[in-house]
């Protein structure tokens, strides 16, 4: 009886779901009947999909009242449909305004974030606010909103504000009013822009020269909490902020609040130069290791220069007394003055390079990758990455093809989990070509991970334009006089045909396997943030 009740309960929950299950037969009709749809393309075995499910369901229930539909498609049952929309990994989320107006979902995968993101998608870039009640309601529609106060004839200010709104509509809600009395009631004079927020001082008024660049910088700076919190929903925003991030690690909410209060004067003093945020060391302590802190010794403090991916851990860990306003204030002043050296995590430089692929570590990164006239193809890998392991024999073969061009081409790899590298790597393997003469602007590789395609990429994008396939062919004929020799195809034998078929089948199998599995092992899989 208990088992039957459990099954009935599960069935009732499934029936009550506000997420619509779609198939190839129902997808087009559903999208056509709804103005705005967020669709999740998933696989039942996908761990990230399972983690998303309750968040997605909660968001669907909230957004139902706003007539924004959330749907899902099982790609194991609807492979053609998923292929049609270019689904390469799970979960993939896409925003549909009809079948032909499609955009990738670019927000975090938490219920509140999904609601916030899709609410913005359902509104125009700039909402017109024509009354005090409309303004009051809009000011609390999201954690952060921006309102422009412009005269209706001020076309320049209106155009600039709309341009910024179009570019940042995924991040903020934008409203505008031409009512001078509303501006007066808010304590501003036209033209003006006010950012309203549900934290810190509650609002900030834009007072700089009215340009798109200045408005965007204002939006980014003013919308960031004085001392926020780093987590899955906020991490990407901090990484995109463009200024260094100061982390305050602690295991308890009480201690994080206490440290945030103690360091608030520093955060106020350095606003716009550094962002400050607490981070739960129990949940995300391993991230401290990425910043070269001693994991497990909390509380702790560190600064990350995001643009250069450099880490500055504060050496005193384990006591809140060490993280005083005086101590951290001095550390930050010295950091901003350029008196603190970055902490560099590095494996030892190999005494001897073994194998065809050059091993790079942090201590020889500059010498091998940056300070030379060679084209350097560099793979950023992780030891636990399955795709990296699959690539390894092909990458060795690729490197062997260039052994006669060692003065012009280097095929290299670096363990990005054991060595600090200049770039923030989001997934493994990541492959970049550092061209001779243009080292500061590497070319990202996004093609198929085959030897031929990688060699073509080096030939087409490298400064030296080396075609390794020609060299390989020439090498195979080295020492053989071929002038005047007739060319004849070898006779087909039963054994030869059998081997050819076997080889072709093997290649086809490998091709299908690559197509099914090729992708990235993301940092998200192994780093909680």
XYZ file of C-alpha atoms in Angstrom:
529
model
C 0.000 0.000 0.000
C 2.817 2.381 0.926
C 4.568 1.598 -2.370
C 1.382 2.237 -4.370
C 0.864 5.560 -2.601
C 4.472 6.547 -3.401
C 3.990 5.755 -7.063
C 0.714 7.665 -7.144
C 2.417 10.609 -5.482
C 5.179 10.629 -8.063
C 2.640 10.429 -10.856
C 0.718 13.352 -9.378
C 3.893 15.406 -9.140
C 4.751 14.620 -12.749
C 1.245 15.568 -13.873
C 1.434 18.844 -11.941
C 4.710 19.903 -13.556
C 4.782 23.367 -15.108
C 7.601 22.311 -17.458
C 6.204 21.176 -20.807
C 7.561 17.925 -22.287
C 8.017 18.422 -26.032
C 8.794 16.042 -28.875
C 9.603 16.405 -32.557
C 5.861 16.221 -33.278
C 4.799 18.910 -30.766
C 7.754 21.321 -30.690
C 6.904 23.595 -33.645
C 3.271 23.990 -32.641
C 4.160 24.802 -29.021
C 6.762 27.401 -29.970
C 4.347 28.936 -32.450
C 1.635 29.286 -29.812
C 3.850 31.017 -27.223
C 5.554 34.372 -27.646
C 8.509 33.443 -25.439
C 9.812 29.949 -24.623
C 12.864 28.706 -22.760
C 13.664 25.162 -23.934
C 16.032 22.741 -22.227
C 17.597 20.026 -24.393
C 18.685 17.249 -22.030
C 19.627 13.606 -21.599
C 18.225 11.503 -18.719
C 21.696 10.279 -17.696
C 23.207 13.815 -17.550
C 24.235 14.811 -14.013
C 23.996 18.549 -14.681
C 20.497 18.033 -16.107
C 19.426 16.255 -12.919
C 20.831 19.098 -10.811
C 18.999 21.654 -12.958
C 15.617 19.878 -12.813
C 14.252 21.254 -9.479
C 15.539 24.765 -10.243
C 13.953 24.638 -13.696
C 10.650 23.425 -12.260
C 10.575 26.213 -9.662
C 11.313 28.826 -12.330
C 8.585 27.407 -14.596
C 6.002 27.781 -11.843
C 6.982 31.393 -11.175
C 7.139 32.380 -14.846
C 3.809 30.750 -15.691
C 1.984 33.799 -14.329
C 4.049 36.008 -16.638
C 3.077 33.871 -19.631
C 6.659 32.734 -20.189
C 6.763 29.013 -20.953
C 9.511 26.586 -19.956
C 9.855 23.352 -21.904
C 12.225 20.408 -22.170
C 13.220 17.965 -24.905
C 14.733 14.523 -24.250
C 17.494 14.298 -26.852
C 17.827 10.529 -26.465
C 14.263 10.239 -27.780
C 14.337 13.196 -30.209
C 17.791 13.101 -31.758
C 16.802 14.742 -35.061
C 15.167 17.686 -33.275
C 18.198 18.279 -31.063
C 20.522 18.020 -34.046
C 18.385 20.575 -35.901
C 19.081 23.130 -33.177
C 22.798 22.362 -32.932
C 22.744 20.704 -29.518
C 26.260 19.456 -28.720
C 26.156 19.025 -24.940
C 23.719 18.699 -22.061
C 21.917 20.577 -20.816
C 21.620 23.133 -23.633
C 19.138 25.957 -23.029
C 17.796 28.169 -25.809
C 15.379 31.097 -25.862
C 12.736 30.930 -28.612
C 10.653 33.804 -29.968
C 9.100 31.656 -32.643
C 11.081 28.927 -34.395
C 13.280 31.291 -36.408
C 14.264 33.736 -33.647
C 16.527 31.718 -31.373
C 19.177 32.827 -28.871
C 21.291 30.873 -26.390
C 20.349 31.196 -22.717
C 23.241 33.066 -21.092
C 22.209 33.143 -17.425
C 23.000 31.001 -14.371
C 21.103 27.736 -13.825
C 19.342 28.652 -10.594
C 15.606 29.284 -10.242
C 15.794 32.965 -9.286
C 18.383 33.663 -11.972
C 16.279 31.926 -14.635
C 13.234 33.958 -13.579
C 15.228 37.207 -13.650
C 16.790 36.451 -17.031
C 13.565 35.391 -18.730
C 11.635 38.309 -17.238
C 14.109 40.627 -18.966
C 13.625 38.696 -22.209
C 9.883 39.249 -21.966
C 10.196 43.030 -21.756
C 11.301 45.586 -24.355
C 14.892 46.810 -24.058
C 13.539 49.973 -22.399
C 10.157 50.010 -20.617
C 8.249 53.317 -20.676
C 7.221 54.511 -17.205
C 4.415 57.062 -17.327
C 3.295 57.324 -13.696
C 4.651 57.301 -10.144
C 3.037 53.932 -9.484
C 4.631 52.455 -12.615
C 8.031 53.809 -11.540
C 7.649 52.522 -7.969
C 6.715 49.052 -9.209
C 9.576 48.995 -11.708
C 12.188 50.009 -9.114
C 11.597 46.722 -7.252
C 11.060 44.474 -10.298
C 14.585 43.053 -9.974
C 17.613 43.292 -7.699
C 19.061 45.946 -10.018
C 17.201 48.241 -12.455
C 18.254 51.362 -14.354
C 15.911 54.262 -15.061
C 16.565 57.134 -17.452
C 14.957 60.539 -16.876
C 14.990 62.389 -20.219
C 12.969 65.076 -21.931
C 11.061 63.567 -24.854
C 12.879 65.936 -27.244
C 16.330 64.935 -25.952
C 17.016 62.493 -28.780
C 20.740 62.166 -28.047
C 20.298 61.033 -24.426
C 17.437 58.723 -25.353
C 19.469 57.119 -28.164
C 22.533 56.609 -25.942
C 20.457 55.072 -23.152
C 18.652 52.753 -25.603
C 21.962 51.649 -27.127
C 23.291 50.665 -23.707
C 19.998 48.949 -22.832
C 20.128 46.836 -25.998
C 23.645 45.673 -25.119
C 22.978 44.952 -21.442
C 19.366 43.745 -21.532
C 20.396 40.245 -20.417
C 21.886 41.713 -17.235
C 19.600 44.575 -16.223
C 16.069 45.909 -16.512
C 15.921 49.355 -18.168
C 13.100 51.890 -17.870
C 12.687 55.499 -18.932
C 10.337 58.404 -18.342
C 9.921 61.832 -19.906
C 7.970 63.200 -16.948
C 9.952 66.049 -15.347
C 7.834 65.836 -12.179
C 8.875 62.185 -11.680
C 12.526 63.218 -12.032
C 12.002 65.984 -9.462
C 10.332 63.555 -7.058
C 13.386 61.261 -7.356
C 15.737 64.148 -6.612
C 17.333 64.354 -10.062
C 17.213 66.802 -12.968
C 16.808 65.760 -16.604
C 18.828 64.273 -18.218
C 19.731 61.718 -15.548
C 20.156 57.978 -14.989
C 19.528 56.323 -11.637
C 20.441 52.727 -10.759
C 18.110 51.280 -8.121
C 19.224 48.208 -6.176
C 17.994 46.073 -3.313
C 21.297 46.222 -1.381
C 23.915 48.638 -0.009
C 22.815 52.295 -0.334
C 19.758 51.464 -2.449
C 20.506 53.650 -5.449
C 23.271 55.441 -7.349
C 22.996 58.396 -9.719
C 25.080 58.569 -12.898
C 27.075 61.813 -12.925
C 29.690 61.304 -15.638
C 29.815 62.405 -19.282
C 26.853 60.851 -21.109
C 28.541 58.228 -23.342
C 27.743 54.521 -23.867
C 31.116 53.506 -22.419
C 30.686 55.602 -19.287
C 27.131 54.334 -18.759
C 28.215 50.704 -19.131
C 31.060 51.184 -16.637
C 28.656 52.868 -14.224
C 26.175 49.989 -14.541
C 28.855 47.380 -13.854
C 30.394 49.207 -10.878
C 27.192 50.433 -9.204
C 25.396 47.072 -9.573
C 28.149 45.148 -7.791
C 27.571 44.838 -4.028
C 30.156 46.577 -1.864
C 30.900 43.170 -0.363
C 28.936 40.510 -2.190
C 29.063 36.730 -2.123
C 30.762 34.431 -4.630
C 28.690 31.444 -5.685
C 27.483 29.636 -8.813
C 25.035 32.456 -9.614
C 27.496 35.336 -9.205
C 30.891 33.900 -10.198
C 30.563 34.637 -13.931
C 29.554 38.225 -13.201
C 32.622 38.823 -11.065
C 34.835 37.253 -13.732
C 33.337 39.593 -16.354
C 33.607 42.723 -14.193
C 37.042 43.644 -15.516
C 38.606 44.518 -12.146
C 40.386 42.345 -9.545
C 38.325 40.346 -7.047
C 39.183 40.127 -3.344
C 37.935 36.882 -1.761
C 37.089 36.492 1.941
C 36.989 32.751 2.711
C 35.202 31.491 5.834
C 33.314 28.369 6.864
C 30.436 30.020 8.763
C 27.874 32.629 7.758
C 28.409 34.431 11.070
C 32.153 34.790 10.560
C 31.682 35.860 6.923
C 29.282 38.600 8.070
C 31.716 39.697 10.786
C 34.677 39.862 8.399
C 32.592 41.675 5.780
C 31.634 44.286 8.378
C 35.255 44.714 9.488
C 36.538 45.135 5.917
C 33.675 47.315 4.662
C 35.636 50.586 5.061
C 38.345 49.169 2.773
C 35.763 48.084 0.211
C 34.268 51.598 0.242
C 37.702 53.175 -0.168
C 38.689 50.911 -3.068
C 35.299 50.756 -4.854
C 35.878 50.680 -8.604
C 39.453 49.376 -8.135
C 38.609 46.019 -6.559
C 35.471 44.000 -5.974
C 35.083 42.347 -2.559
C 33.129 39.168 -1.881
C 32.797 36.542 0.813
C 32.850 32.860 -0.137
C 31.638 29.796 1.742
C 34.816 27.820 2.463
C 32.821 24.687 3.376
C 31.079 24.551 0.011
C 33.732 26.102 -2.225
C 36.960 25.643 -0.314
C 38.685 23.908 -3.218
C 38.553 27.192 -5.088
C 41.017 28.482 -2.519
C 43.523 26.052 -3.966
C 43.068 27.723 -7.357
C 44.138 30.964 -5.674
C 47.186 29.260 -4.116
C 45.758 29.346 -0.596
C 46.222 26.416 1.796
C 42.914 24.566 1.547
C 41.353 23.853 4.957
C 43.075 26.669 6.801
C 40.273 29.227 7.219
C 39.485 32.086 7.310
C 41.681 33.358 4.486
C 42.001 36.246 2.041
C 43.223 36.432 -1.558
C 43.096 38.751 -4.565
C 42.673 37.536 -8.131
C 43.667 39.801 -11.029
C 41.136 38.443 -13.509
C 42.526 40.114 -16.631
C 45.972 38.556 -16.117
C 44.779 35.497 -14.165
C 47.296 36.268 -11.422
C 46.773 35.276 -7.790
C 47.801 37.173 -4.648
C 47.072 35.062 -1.543
C 47.457 36.792 1.814
C 50.042 34.700 3.642
C 48.422 34.750 7.098
C 45.602 32.177 7.246
C 43.538 30.500 9.927
C 42.619 33.355 12.269
C 40.069 36.148 11.921
C 42.458 38.387 13.898
C 44.942 38.192 11.022
C 42.309 39.508 8.613
C 41.880 42.815 10.414
C 41.090 46.081 8.665
C 44.641 47.270 9.391
C 46.373 44.147 8.012
C 44.209 43.704 4.920
C 44.187 47.456 4.268
C 47.989 47.508 4.194
C 48.123 44.412 1.975
C 45.693 45.962 -0.543
C 47.520 49.308 -0.577
C 50.776 47.480 -1.355
C 49.038 45.369 -4.014
C 47.616 48.443 -5.767
C 51.040 50.097 -5.600
C 52.547 47.108 -7.427
C 54.640 46.041 -4.435
C 53.153 42.529 -4.079
C 54.457 39.788 -6.366
C 51.904 37.322 -7.747
C 51.996 33.776 -6.422
C 52.853 31.345 -9.212
C 51.985 27.663 -8.938
C 54.255 25.589 -11.127
C 55.512 22.073 -11.645
C 59.305 21.762 -11.964
C 60.758 22.551 -15.381
C 61.402 19.185 -17.071
C 65.112 18.316 -17.003
C 64.643 16.692 -20.390
C 61.769 16.882 -22.856
C 60.633 13.322 -23.459
C 58.302 12.486 -26.315
C 57.326 14.578 -29.317
C 55.093 17.021 -27.386
C 56.900 19.805 -25.494
C 55.860 19.979 -21.829
C 55.195 23.500 -20.590
C 54.981 24.536 -16.928
C 54.381 27.958 -15.401
C 58.118 28.563 -14.867
C 59.003 28.071 -18.544
C 55.722 29.331 -20.069
C 57.178 32.686 -21.051
C 60.294 31.142 -22.626
C 58.564 28.363 -24.551
C 55.271 29.975 -25.525
C 55.778 33.735 -25.637
C 59.426 34.730 -26.116
C 60.311 33.297 -29.503
C 59.670 33.494 -33.236
C 57.916 30.131 -33.443
C 54.287 29.205 -33.971
C 53.288 27.395 -30.753
C 50.195 25.182 -30.578
C 49.420 24.791 -26.883
C 46.952 22.353 -25.321
C 45.666 23.280 -21.852
C 44.664 19.957 -20.270
C 43.678 18.351 -16.982
C 44.856 14.892 -15.862
C 41.272 13.785 -15.089
C 39.876 14.988 -18.440
C 38.602 12.090 -20.568
C 38.678 14.110 -23.800
C 42.320 15.038 -23.099
C 43.202 11.362 -22.717
C 41.498 10.564 -26.018
C 43.386 13.369 -27.740
C 46.833 12.377 -26.383
C 47.894 9.788 -29.026
C 46.654 12.019 -31.864
C 48.466 15.005 -30.357
C 51.688 12.954 -30.160
C 51.270 12.002 -33.825
C 50.706 15.645 -34.721
C 53.881 16.695 -32.898
C 55.911 14.005 -34.692
C 54.889 15.486 -38.038
C 56.727 18.720 -37.196
C 60.027 17.281 -35.961
C 61.804 18.620 -39.067
C 60.388 22.092 -38.397
C 61.452 22.449 -34.759
C 62.867 25.901 -35.531
C 59.437 27.134 -36.654
C 56.717 25.022 -34.992
C 56.264 23.808 -31.405
C 53.489 21.424 -30.370
C 53.139 21.777 -26.594
C 50.880 21.001 -23.639
C 50.434 22.320 -20.100
C 48.597 20.842 -17.119
C 46.392 23.835 -16.315
C 45.412 22.356 -12.937
C 49.013 22.231 -11.688
C 50.370 25.394 -13.297
C 49.208 29.002 -13.264
C 48.668 30.147 -16.840
C 47.826 33.670 -18.080
C 44.396 32.736 -19.445
C 41.296 31.727 -17.465
C 40.584 28.284 -18.931
C 36.882 27.353 -18.969
C 37.086 23.796 -20.287
C 39.459 20.992 -21.188
C 41.082 20.499 -23.533
C 41.487 24.096 -24.676
C 43.821 24.511 -27.652
C 45.324 27.830 -28.732
C 47.802 28.795 -31.456
C 50.321 31.437 -30.411
C 51.501 32.821 -33.741
C 55.028 34.095 -34.207
C 54.945 37.873 -34.035
C 51.404 37.968 -32.578
C 51.766 36.183 -29.255
C 49.411 38.504 -27.365
C 46.477 37.520 -29.566
C 46.324 33.688 -29.697
C 43.899 31.952 -32.048
C 41.418 29.577 -30.377
C 40.961 26.166 -31.993
C 37.347 25.011 -32.242
C 37.497 22.350 -34.954
C 37.428 18.578 -34.862
C 40.232 16.990 -32.854
C 41.788 15.029 -35.711
C 45.437 15.128 -36.730
C 44.542 16.377 -40.206
C 42.322 19.208 -38.991
C 44.838 20.339 -36.371
C 47.627 20.346 -38.990
C 45.455 22.354 -41.378
C 44.700 24.804 -38.576
C 48.435 25.369 -37.996
C 49.044 25.765 -41.737
C 46.167 28.201 -42.260
C 46.613 30.297 -39.107
C 50.325 30.109 -38.292
C 52.785 32.790 -39.325
C 55.078 30.266 -41.038
C 52.330 28.531 -43.096
C 53.998 25.113 -42.711
C 52.165 22.257 -44.451
C 53.152 19.206 -42.428
C 51.352 16.775 -44.746
C 53.767 17.639 -47.584
C 56.698 17.086 -45.280
C 55.312 13.747 -44.111
C 54.862 12.577 -47.680
C 58.354 13.669 -48.631
C 59.812 11.962 -45.559
C 58.221 8.636 -46.469
C 60.025 8.740 -49.875
C 63.361 9.916 -48.465
C 66.314 8.222 -50.186
C 64.201 6.800 -53.013
C 64.890 7.901 -56.609
C 61.489 8.397 -58.195
C 62.271 10.322 -61.387
C 60.972 8.419 -64.397
C 59.500 5.649 -62.319
C 56.099 4.467 -63.521
C 53.325 4.620 -60.941
C 51.142 1.533 -60.589
C 48.463 0.666 -58.130
C 49.226 -2.493 -56.135
C 47.263 -5.585 -57.037
C 44.265 -6.271 -54.879
C 44.477 -9.419 -52.780
C 41.841 -11.079 -50.661
C 43.864 -10.345 -47.558
C 44.398 -6.731 -48.661
C 40.695 -6.209 -49.305
C 39.883 -7.720 -45.927
C 42.324 -5.368 -44.191
C 40.992 -2.356 -46.117
C 37.435 -3.135 -45.066
C 38.536 -3.671 -41.499
C 40.428 -0.340 -41.524
C 37.509 1.540 -43.046
C 35.109 0.080 -40.495
C 37.451 1.022 -37.682
C 37.726 4.597 -38.979
C 33.956 4.848 -39.331
C 33.448 3.565 -35.803
C 35.981 6.057 -34.462
C 34.295 8.836 -36.431
C 30.902 8.041 -34.925
C 32.442 7.774 -31.458
C 34.152 11.162 -31.884
C 30.951 12.786 -33.110
C 29.035 11.396 -30.137
C 31.568 12.333 -27.460
C 33.609 15.260 -28.730
C 33.179 18.300 -26.551
C 34.762 19.707 -23.441
C 35.218 18.596 -19.894
C 34.258 21.870 -18.265
C 35.898 23.281 -15.180
C 32.370 23.313 -13.751
C 32.498 19.512 -13.616
C 35.398 19.609 -11.175
C 35.350 23.075 -9.615
C 32.176 23.923 -7.720
C 32.150 27.465 -9.154
